[in-house]
Amino acid sequence: MQQSFDSDRFRQALGTFTTGVTIVTTVDAAGSDVGVTANSFNSVSLAPPMVLWSLARTSTSLAAFLAARYFAVHVLASDQQALATRFSTRGADRFAGLNPARGADGIALLDRCAARFECRTAFQYEGGDHVIFVGEVLNFEHCEREPLVFKRGRFALAVGKMPAPHQAGVAQASAADGAFGEDFLMYLLGRAYFQLYQRIRPEILRRNLGDAEYLTLSLLGVRDGRTVAELDSLLAYSGTRVTEGVAVRLAELSLVELDGTPGDGRRLLLTAFGRRSVVELLAVAEAASADAEKSLDPSESHVLRQLLASLVEASNPGIPHPWQT
Amino acid sequence: MQQSFDSDRFRQALGTFTTGVTIVTTVDAAGSDVGVTANSFNSVSLAPPMVLWSLARTSTSLAAFLAARYFAVHVLASDQQALATRFSTRGADRFAGLNPARGADGIALLDRCAARFECRTAFQYEGGDHVIFVGEVLNFEHCEREPLVFKRGRFALAVGKMPAPHQAGVAQASAADGAFGEDFLMYLLGRAYFQLYQRIRPEILRRNLGDAEYLTLSLLGVRDGRTVAELDSLLAYSGTRVTEGVAVRLAELSLVELDGTPGDGRRLLLTAFGRRSVVELLAVAEAASADAEKSLDPSESHVLRQLLASLVEASNPGIPHPWQT
């Protein structure tokens, strides 16, 4: 049954098991701080409360952990990725600038983690080329910070899984019959976009603006002084055209001043009133987003933006983003 | 230092450490299949290859695992959530219908997992109210299936983390100045939607249709025979109006037949040509989505839809979905 063992393939197979990321700290015999990044952590026992993790026999920190009476395990939050990297980098000054609190025997207690377990070394077990450390948990803390995740060798975020559509009791649609279903991406995108847009539309109408005028103003908010042609090409993704008529309309409303003769090369410059209007419209848009995102946790909001950005890049016909030009 | 220990709070703190989900199988002395769901799995050693997991001393499966020479750990894929639940439910007929392959000593080997490790029991260690099992890995397999994840007591999916925006080298925008940035949700949603929509627009124009006519046709694809008023209220989220004029235009193009006298109560019924047109337009839309989603893995696509659905619900002013009416 034994087959020749490919270490890389074994690592890859192990990588399918997603884990959180921890930093384990202790002090050595000289009282110096010692700490390592480990994703080999897991819970063991509830009564007595125990956790475990393992450390390679080749680790320069092994001697300190073997001799330590106490250690602390920190489950890292999603914004502590840099710390995870630092504590797994050979030669890095791992505790520089951290100014940690101190636990039993003076071990470093890092803050802003998702959870922290102060442990007494209970058992040290043989585990091949690693030593398994089992700690009895003396103290613990946890907070609502989003945990950092490690998956297939990359940092990740975990997002709660909802029931599959057919489990939610909604009839399945058949594309072959021309019926789109609730997982139809274009519908979800369009509906999410337009529902948010309807929240700002009253503000747009109240200012006697149309969609093209609003979108033009928001582009000028990012960078002022663009020409009609530049604005039109930036909005090409939307199907909305920026014409001379849009420029004149905005000028009539005292939102922009026009620089140059009529035509594609004429520049639009926000007036103070125009700038204030953009700030106000943006605030309404952000309030609408924040309201809709109440149902999402911070990690979900982050992931949503990240996935949308991927989708936008993959479907981009070559139009730059407004802050790139 | 010891504080009174709140078991629920301890569990919650442990729950911040995200894990994959495994099923561990073996056979008992009578040759019967035994299996449990465990998220206490982790890697231990590369040479020799070793993994560990732990099992409660109160588990009815403990005796079988203590006596077993071999066990198999299955890292579950994202679509195996029901199996995880089944193998953690007391009294469930856990192996019913699975028809597993067989490993050493006849232990059940489940398929369609993200990874599978066949192990020889190497060590059994004390771990408080659990026993820690360390297995030497004799054989393993893994495939590209998305792994199932467990986070804070819920099933989840892990999505790769991208650099924070400011690390990506894009200038930060200031909402206070009226400039939106690359994390402006309404921009990301609108741009993603419109870029996909631009992919089907040529097909819409080629059929002499406008946006309202296209959206009306797609609603009829989900359910035929709706009235002008019903269609208009279903599209209210988008700001697009369905009027008598839209109905007449679709009839002129032989895409629908009109039933009833002119007015809001008039019903639209797809002709065979209309139905075929909807199927074709939907196919183009799905191809555009699939193309844009090439950059996402299956778990990311699932999470994207799930998060968009949450957003749509949270921002829904009370308009039903087309397949709900």
XYZ file of C-alpha atoms in Angstrom:
650
model
C 0.000 0.000 0.000
C 2.929 2.294 0.681
C 3.687 4.366 -2.371
C 6.681 6.530 -3.077
C 5.881 9.775 -1.309
C 5.909 13.052 -3.135
C 6.349 15.704 -0.458
C 5.034 18.559 -2.609
C 1.910 16.626 -3.528
C 1.412 15.699 0.126
C 1.652 19.376 1.083
C -0.890 20.234 -1.612
C -3.270 17.575 -0.334
C -2.893 18.896 3.227
C -3.537 22.401 1.871
C -7.104 21.427 0.974
C -7.771 21.501 4.728
C -8.450 25.195 5.332
C -7.238 26.597 8.644
C -7.019 29.778 10.606
C -3.614 31.308 11.242
C -2.033 31.663 14.679
C 1.076 33.124 16.237
C 2.364 31.212 19.256
C 4.609 33.092 21.697
C 6.741 32.190 24.684
C 10.000 33.310 26.323
C 13.326 31.491 26.245
C 15.576 30.742 29.232
C 17.194 34.188 28.884
C 13.789 35.870 29.031
C 13.786 36.847 25.341
C 10.581 36.810 23.333
C 10.075 33.879 20.990
C 7.203 33.566 18.520
C 6.229 31.550 15.454
C 3.393 31.511 12.942
C 1.520 28.212 13.018
C -1.593 26.937 11.289
C -1.288 23.516 12.920
C -3.405 24.728 15.835
C -6.625 23.036 16.861
C -8.903 22.542 19.806
C -8.582 19.335 21.832
C -10.574 19.301 25.039
C -13.309 21.338 26.686
C -12.918 20.017 30.272
C -10.122 20.519 31.030
C -9.804 23.206 28.333
C -6.951 22.200 26.031
C -5.587 23.170 22.643
C -2.711 21.827 20.562
C -0.302 22.887 17.859
C 2.892 21.428 16.437
C 6.337 22.785 15.638
C 9.049 21.424 13.339
C 12.030 19.859 15.105
C 14.235 21.993 12.855
C 12.729 25.265 14.130
C 15.209 27.558 15.867
C 12.402 28.254 18.355
C 11.962 24.592 19.312
C 14.299 24.644 22.353
C 12.453 27.596 23.860
C 9.044 25.939 23.469
C 10.336 22.592 24.797
C 11.582 24.361 27.930
C 8.643 26.732 28.327
C 6.127 26.356 31.126
C 3.677 28.638 29.336
C 2.830 29.709 25.824
C 0.147 31.897 24.255
C -1.730 31.166 21.036
C -3.082 34.144 19.062
C -5.721 33.473 16.404
C -5.013 36.211 13.872
C -7.572 38.627 12.498
C -7.950 39.305 8.771
C -5.927 42.525 8.967
C -2.939 40.797 10.638
C -1.622 39.102 7.528
C 1.621 41.116 7.684
C 2.198 39.868 11.227
C 1.706 36.266 10.081
C 4.328 36.789 7.402
C 6.735 38.488 9.791
C 6.531 35.633 12.316
C 7.314 33.086 9.613
C 10.253 34.984 8.120
C 13.732 33.870 9.133
C 15.808 36.702 10.541
C 12.898 39.129 10.938
C 12.822 41.172 14.142
C 9.508 39.604 15.010
C 8.486 41.675 18.031
C 9.751 45.040 16.750
C 7.309 47.814 17.574
C 4.663 45.498 19.029
C 4.987 46.537 22.669
C 3.024 43.482 23.846
C 1.267 42.952 27.158
C 2.813 40.269 29.366
C 1.358 37.020 30.658
C 2.663 34.235 32.916
C 6.498 34.105 33.006
C 6.450 37.338 30.998
C 5.346 35.830 27.684
C 4.252 38.309 25.027
C 0.506 38.746 24.570
C -0.306 40.370 21.220
C -3.461 42.419 20.802
C -6.040 43.010 18.061
C -6.307 39.248 17.481
C -9.551 37.336 16.872
C -8.798 35.233 19.972
C -5.968 34.592 22.419
C -5.335 31.524 24.574
C -2.843 31.642 27.457
C -1.707 28.092 28.095
C 0.309 26.017 30.506
C 2.347 23.380 28.680
C 0.467 20.171 29.518
C 1.995 17.585 27.172
C 4.704 17.409 24.547
C 4.234 14.511 22.161
C 6.270 12.977 19.382
C 4.877 13.692 15.929
C 7.432 12.604 13.337
C 9.495 15.625 12.288
C 7.352 17.845 14.529
C 6.663 18.065 18.259
C 3.004 18.291 19.278
C 2.404 20.774 22.100
C -0.780 20.395 24.133
C -1.603 23.365 26.346
C -4.087 23.675 29.146
C -5.879 26.976 28.625
C -5.626 29.181 31.722
C -7.066 32.356 30.235
C -8.621 33.297 26.951
C -10.094 36.291 25.213
C -11.889 36.715 21.972
C -13.467 39.500 20.024
C -15.603 39.946 16.943
C -12.703 40.574 14.595
C -12.827 38.694 11.318
C -10.339 35.795 11.385
C -7.567 35.370 8.830
C -7.709 32.095 6.922
C -5.119 29.979 5.141
C -6.223 27.915 2.157
C -4.067 26.115 -0.384
C -1.014 28.112 0.633
C -2.738 31.508 0.349
C -4.311 33.890 2.817
C -8.074 33.918 2.570
C -11.325 34.990 4.200
C -14.145 32.624 5.088
C -17.690 33.572 4.153
C -20.716 31.829 5.649
C -22.369 29.407 3.292
C -26.049 29.779 2.523
C -28.323 26.960 1.450
C -28.155 26.105 -2.231
C -30.952 27.826 -4.205
C -33.162 24.760 -4.550
C -32.996 24.268 -0.785
C -34.343 27.785 -0.296
C -37.664 26.696 -1.762
C -37.517 28.793 -4.903
C -38.524 27.094 -8.122
C -35.626 26.341 -10.425
C -35.645 28.118 -13.736
C -34.609 26.521 -16.995
C -32.368 28.515 -19.317
C -33.350 26.155 -22.129
C -36.894 27.480 -21.784
C -35.727 31.076 -21.718
C -36.271 31.475 -17.965
C -33.472 32.898 -15.836
C -33.219 31.821 -12.203
C -32.164 33.411 -8.961
C -28.533 32.553 -9.650
C -28.523 34.493 -12.932
C -25.545 36.758 -12.422
C -26.643 39.605 -14.675
C -29.979 39.827 -12.883
C -28.337 39.898 -9.446
C -25.836 42.537 -10.545
C -28.426 44.676 -12.268
C -30.942 44.429 -9.486
C -28.350 45.214 -6.788
C -27.064 48.175 -8.807
C -30.429 49.641 -9.737
C -31.888 49.234 -6.255
C -29.011 51.260 -4.851
C -29.266 53.725 -7.721
C -32.987 54.242 -7.029
C -31.955 55.425 -3.579
C -29.995 58.335 -5.042
C -32.254 59.015 -8.012
C -34.579 61.368 -6.066
C -31.507 63.465 -5.227
C -30.478 63.459 -8.870
C -33.946 64.501 -10.043
C -34.221 67.157 -7.338
C -31.142 68.746 -8.906
C -32.790 68.631 -12.374
C -30.181 66.133 -13.551
C -30.416 62.988 -15.671
C -28.304 59.836 -15.496
C -25.682 61.155 -17.922
C -25.321 64.417 -15.980
C -24.979 62.548 -12.673
C -22.372 60.134 -14.009
C -20.464 63.013 -15.594
C -20.405 64.927 -12.305
C -19.146 61.886 -10.416
C -16.301 61.414 -12.929
C -15.340 65.071 -12.511
C -15.342 64.497 -8.750
C -12.543 61.968 -9.204
C -10.606 64.229 -11.590
C -11.703 67.669 -12.655
C -11.119 69.360 -15.987
C -11.810 66.449 -18.303
C -12.954 66.985 -21.876
C -16.293 65.868 -23.294
C -14.458 63.208 -25.305
C -12.577 61.907 -22.271
C -15.753 61.706 -20.219
C -17.571 59.947 -23.036
C -14.847 57.314 -23.392
C -14.720 56.722 -19.620
C -18.466 56.082 -19.566
C -18.386 53.820 -22.616
C -18.783 50.765 -20.346
C -22.230 51.972 -19.274
C -23.776 52.703 -22.642
C -24.432 56.264 -21.461
C -23.040 58.923 -23.809
C -21.519 62.197 -22.680
C -22.338 64.753 -25.365
C -21.981 68.480 -25.839
C -25.609 68.685 -24.684
C -24.711 67.158 -21.299
C -21.891 69.681 -20.877
C -24.162 72.617 -21.710
C -26.882 71.358 -19.388
C -24.400 71.124 -16.474
C -23.154 74.642 -17.255
C -26.713 76.007 -17.341
C -27.213 74.576 -13.846
C -23.991 76.352 -12.701
C -22.454 72.967 -11.787
C -19.537 73.306 -14.219
C -17.743 75.980 -16.197
C -16.847 75.197 -19.777
C -13.358 75.858 -21.067
C -12.850 76.041 -24.826
C -15.015 76.126 -27.899
C -17.962 73.770 -28.319
C -16.888 70.254 -29.281
C -15.319 67.089 -27.968
C -12.236 68.951 -26.739
C -14.131 71.332 -24.470
C -13.165 70.910 -20.821
C -15.584 70.758 -17.896
C -14.509 72.330 -14.605
C -16.574 71.885 -11.456
C -17.771 75.094 -9.835
C -17.765 75.318 -6.030
C -21.487 74.550 -6.233
C -20.768 71.624 -8.537
C -18.151 70.229 -6.175
C -20.538 70.530 -3.237
C -23.252 68.752 -5.225
C -20.899 65.858 -6.012
C -19.951 65.526 -2.338
C -23.627 65.458 -1.371
C -24.595 62.913 -4.022
C -21.666 60.685 -3.076
C -22.714 60.836 0.577
C -26.226 59.660 -0.361
C -24.746 56.841 -2.440
C -22.470 55.745 0.397
C -25.340 55.813 2.876
C -27.394 53.632 0.518
C -24.483 51.160 0.209
C -23.885 51.085 3.955
C -27.566 50.456 4.528
C -27.670 47.571 2.053
C -24.482 46.128 3.532
C -25.898 45.947 7.047
C -26.698 42.322 6.301
C -23.038 41.551 5.541
C -20.159 41.207 7.980
C -16.925 43.135 7.261
C -15.275 40.135 5.683
C -18.258 39.617 3.389
C -18.194 43.273 2.327
C -14.490 42.990 1.572
C -14.944 39.776 -0.394
C -17.887 41.217 -2.340
C -15.798 44.177 -3.532
C -12.885 41.903 -4.334
C -15.024 39.537 -6.417
C -16.756 42.414 -8.225
C -13.357 43.922 -9.019
C -12.250 40.564 -10.489
C -15.397 40.401 -12.565
C -14.954 43.981 -13.773
C -11.378 43.279 -14.828
C -12.282 40.053 -16.594
C -15.107 41.708 -18.552
C -13.355 45.018 -19.188
C -13.196 45.771 -22.923
C -10.215 48.044 -22.239
C -11.758 51.111 -20.638
C -9.590 52.618 -17.883
C -10.981 53.345 -14.423
C -11.683 57.006 -13.690
C -8.904 57.266 -11.108
C -6.393 55.745 -13.489
C -6.503 58.535 -16.067
C -4.390 33.459 36.728
C -6.994 30.709 36.478
C -10.443 32.164 36.012
C -13.782 30.440 36.261
C -14.228 28.806 32.906
C -17.274 29.462 30.772
C -17.501 26.510 28.408
C -19.733 28.291 25.879
C -17.436 31.280 25.718
C -14.448 28.949 25.334
C -16.170 27.226 22.423
C -16.881 30.617 20.857
C -13.243 31.640 21.209
C -12.131 28.349 19.626
C -14.638 28.994 16.842
C -12.621 31.988 15.667
C -10.083 29.462 14.403
C -11.523 28.547 11.005
C -11.045 24.939 9.887
C -11.877 22.578 7.119
C -14.280 19.715 7.798
C -13.331 16.032 7.702
C -14.988 12.665 8.051
C -12.789 9.989 9.629
C -13.684 6.351 8.962
C -12.575 2.988 10.259
C -14.061 -0.464 10.957
C -14.857 -1.945 14.336
C -13.901 -5.418 15.594
C -17.005 -6.894 13.958
C -16.037 -5.382 10.615
C -18.797 -2.738 10.667
C -18.207 0.720 9.242
C -17.586 3.515 11.743
C -17.292 7.173 10.843
C -17.380 10.586 12.501
C -17.267 14.219 11.410
C -14.246 16.034 12.837
C -12.800 19.488 12.369
C -9.989 18.803 14.842
C -7.813 17.501 12.009
C -4.436 19.008 11.205
C -1.148 18.165 9.583
C 1.750 17.142 11.823
C 4.762 15.831 9.965
C 6.053 15.701 6.405
C 8.733 12.986 6.867
C 7.335 10.633 7.969
C 3.995 11.928 6.646
C 1.660 12.259 9.627
C -1.674 13.873 10.434
C -3.702 14.095 13.633
C -7.264 14.552 14.827
C -8.998 14.096 18.150
C -12.171 12.373 19.311
C -14.238 12.865 22.477
C -13.910 10.118 25.076
C -17.724 10.070 25.209
C -18.053 9.224 21.502
C -19.735 5.889 20.790
C -17.129 5.462 18.052
C -14.159 5.790 20.425
C -13.689 2.065 21.089
C -13.511 1.315 17.377
C -10.879 3.995 16.735
C -8.837 2.952 19.799
C -8.717 -0.611 18.473
C -8.260 0.279 14.806
C -4.989 -0.323 13.003
C -6.035 1.971 10.183
C -8.277 4.973 9.619
C -9.026 7.265 6.686
C -9.459 11.036 6.866
C -11.613 12.681 4.192
C -11.337 16.450 3.739
C -14.842 17.367 2.584
C -15.669 19.390 -0.496
C -18.052 22.345 -0.412
C -20.949 20.274 -1.764
C -20.589 17.624 0.969
C -22.165 19.644 3.759
C -25.049 17.155 4.070
C -22.537 14.340 4.608
C -20.821 16.348 7.367
C -24.172 16.763 9.090
C -25.076 13.109 8.657
C -21.799 11.916 10.208
C -22.326 14.130 13.228
C -25.958 13.114 13.824
C -26.619 10.529 16.512
C -28.602 7.576 15.235
C -28.193 8.425 11.548
C -27.441 5.528 9.209
C -24.168 7.162 8.264
C -23.028 4.946 5.393
C -26.468 4.428 3.804
C -26.267 4.621 0.033
C -22.587 5.560 -0.047
C -21.230 2.301 -1.470
C -17.652 3.251 -0.508
C -14.399 1.842 -1.876
C -12.371 -0.161 0.634
C -8.888 0.428 2.030
C -6.653 -1.466 4.461
C -8.638 -3.759 6.806
C -11.698 -2.907 4.712
C -12.165 0.672 5.963
C -14.594 2.795 3.985
C -13.055 5.250 1.507
C -15.527 7.950 0.512
C -15.240 9.661 -2.844
C -15.792 13.181 -4.222
C -13.775 14.646 -1.321
C -11.227 17.462 -1.617
C -8.571 15.102 -0.227
C -8.314 11.681 1.396
C -5.594 10.335 3.656
C -5.329 6.608 4.418
C -3.482 6.248 7.695
C -1.947 3.635 9.955
C -2.610 4.477 13.611
C 0.810 5.659 14.816
C 0.094 7.158 18.255
C -2.846 7.651 20.571
C -2.294 10.445 23.058
C -4.153 11.760 26.051
C -5.852 15.102 25.453
C -8.161 15.847 28.380
C -11.682 14.758 27.482
C -10.481 13.774 23.995
C -8.026 11.235 22.602
C -5.536 12.530 20.036
C -4.988 10.135 17.137
C -1.816 10.523 15.105
C -1.800 8.621 11.835
C 1.048 7.831 9.498
C -0.204 8.530 5.997
C 0.183 5.486 3.747
C -1.758 6.768 0.754
C -3.399 10.002 -0.172
C -5.386 11.549 -2.981
C -6.549 15.025 -3.658
C -8.493 16.818 -6.320
C -9.394 20.366 -7.272
C -12.741 20.341 -5.501
C -13.509 23.394 -3.379
C -13.137 22.533 0.309
C -15.919 22.979 2.853
C -15.038 25.293 5.725
C -16.263 25.629 9.303
C -16.214 29.072 10.913
C -17.848 30.178 14.128
C -20.112 27.147 14.182
C -21.317 27.587 10.601
C -20.411 26.050 7.287
C -18.494 28.462 5.096
C -16.389 28.867 1.976
C -12.910 30.383 1.913
C -12.111 33.007 -0.694
C -8.541 34.035 -1.491
C -7.605 37.413 -0.061
C -6.311 40.110 -2.368
C -4.074 42.939 -1.290
C -5.839 45.874 0.317
C -6.539 48.633 -2.238
C -3.735 50.927 -1.097
C -1.288 48.046 -1.508
C -2.390 47.625 -5.099
C -0.847 50.963 -5.953
C -4.043 52.807 -6.778
C -4.458 56.263 -5.337
C -6.957 56.501 -2.530
C -9.962 58.651 -3.205
C -11.553 60.946 -0.683
C -15.329 60.929 -0.408
C -15.102 64.251 1.439
C -13.730 65.768 -1.781
C -16.430 64.149 -3.885
C -14.116 61.501 -5.316
C -15.165 57.869 -5.189
C -12.502 55.167 -5.011
C -12.067 51.683 -6.317
C -13.953 50.272 -3.344
C -17.078 52.332 -4.118
C -19.711 49.632 -4.194
C -22.154 51.340 -6.541
C -19.386 51.866 -9.104
C -18.261 48.239 -8.920
C -21.827 46.969 -9.228
C -22.717 49.335 -12.050
C -19.548 48.703 -13.970
C -19.810 44.914 -13.611
C -23.455 44.998 -14.687
C -23.053 47.348 -17.625
C -19.942 45.626 -18.956
C -21.865 42.350 -19.106
C -24.904 44.118 -20.532
C -22.780 45.653 -23.295
C -21.961 42.114 -24.366
C -25.617 41.370 -25.102
C -26.595 44.833 -26.343
C -25.549 44.119 -29.967
C -27.944 41.150 -29.912
C -30.686 43.372 -28.516
C -30.119 46.060 -31.167
C -29.904 43.483 -33.949
C -33.463 42.505 -33.002
C -34.571 46.168 -33.137
C -35.223 46.154 -29.386
C -34.510 48.683 -26.650
C -33.691 48.086 -22.988
C -37.361 48.090 -21.912
C -38.307 45.595 -24.620
C -35.413 43.297 -23.699
C -36.196 43.380 -19.986
C -39.883 42.761 -20.715
C -39.076 39.751 -22.868
C -36.828 38.285 -20.171
C -39.610 38.648 -17.570
C -42.025 36.874 -19.903
C -39.421 34.112 -20.274
C -39.730 33.429 -16.554
C -43.539 33.574 -16.620
C -45.609 34.202 -19.696
C -48.934 36.019 -19.922
C -48.227 38.904 -17.577
C -50.079 42.216 -17.912
C -48.458 45.548 -18.753
C -49.084 46.674 -15.154
C -47.492 43.524 -13.681
C -44.429 43.881 -15.886
C -44.095 47.544 -15.004
C -44.233 46.870 -11.265
C -41.696 44.019 -11.542
C -39.256 46.338 -13.314
C -39.776 49.185 -10.855
C -36.407 48.386 -9.241
C -34.610 49.307 -12.454
C -36.227 52.642 -13.226
C -37.262 51.246 -16.629
C -40.988 51.606 -17.343
C -43.080 49.042 -19.196
C -45.766 50.962 -21.073
C -48.430 50.190 -23.615
C -45.909 51.413 -26.199
C -43.464 48.669 -25.234
C -46.213 46.067 -25.574
C -47.217 47.322 -29.008
C -43.606 47.428 -30.183
C -43.060 43.798 -29.143
C -46.271 42.797 -30.924
C -45.192 44.624 -34.111
C -41.989 42.584 -34.053
C -44.089 39.369 -33.726
C -42.388 38.581 -30.407
C -45.632 38.642 -28.400
C -49.346 38.462 -28.966
C -51.528 40.887 -27.047
C -54.579 39.648 -25.177
C -57.211 42.193 -24.171
C -57.954 45.817 -24.878
C -55.231 48.485 -24.756
C -54.328 49.444 -21.191
C -52.525 48.263 -18.110
C -54.524 45.035 -17.950
C -53.532 43.831 -21.401
C -51.623 40.547 -21.297
C -48.455 39.769 -23.264
C -47.996 36.218 -24.531
C -44.737 35.121 -26.115
C -45.004 33.789 -29.659
C -42.855 30.810 -30.647
C -40.505 33.338 -32.252
C -40.538 35.411 -29.060
C -39.716 32.373 -26.925
C -36.859 31.439 -29.235
C -35.535 35.009 -29.051
C -35.572 34.943 -25.244
C -33.684 31.628 -25.194
C -31.082 33.061 -27.574
C -30.635 36.304 -25.613
C -30.337 34.389 -22.358
C -27.685 32.142 -23.898
C -25.651 35.219 -24.882
C -26.026 36.630 -21.376
C -24.916 33.371 -19.794
C -21.918 33.138 -22.105
C -20.917 36.686 -21.138
C -21.221 35.811 -17.427
C -19.260 32.593 -17.823
C -16.552 34.476 -19.658
C -16.275 37.143 -16.954
C -16.268 34.461 -14.266
C -13.290 32.630 -15.745
C -11.157 34.562 -13.265
C -13.147 33.162 -10.322
C -13.040 29.669 -8.866
C -16.362 27.858 -8.270
C -16.418 28.815 -4.615
C -15.871 32.479 -5.496
C -18.707 32.390 -8.034
C -20.992 30.849 -5.439
C -20.026 33.401 -2.794
C -20.446 36.293 -5.241
C -24.037 35.260 -6.016
C -24.756 34.709 -2.356
C -23.456 38.144 -1.348
C -25.295 39.857 -4.204
C -28.502 38.099 -3.155
C -28.004 39.402 0.405
C -27.457 42.898 -0.901
C -30.525 42.709 -3.126
C -32.678 41.570 -0.211
C -31.343 44.252 2.118
C -31.971 47.029 -0.414
C -35.254 45.680 -1.783
C -38.012 48.291 -1.468
C -40.564 45.464 -1.570
C -40.577 44.402 -5.209
C -40.997 40.638 -5.684
C -38.608 38.622 -7.841
C -39.967 37.594 -11.241
C -40.075 33.895 -10.346
C -41.982 34.633 -7.144
C -45.107 36.001 -8.803
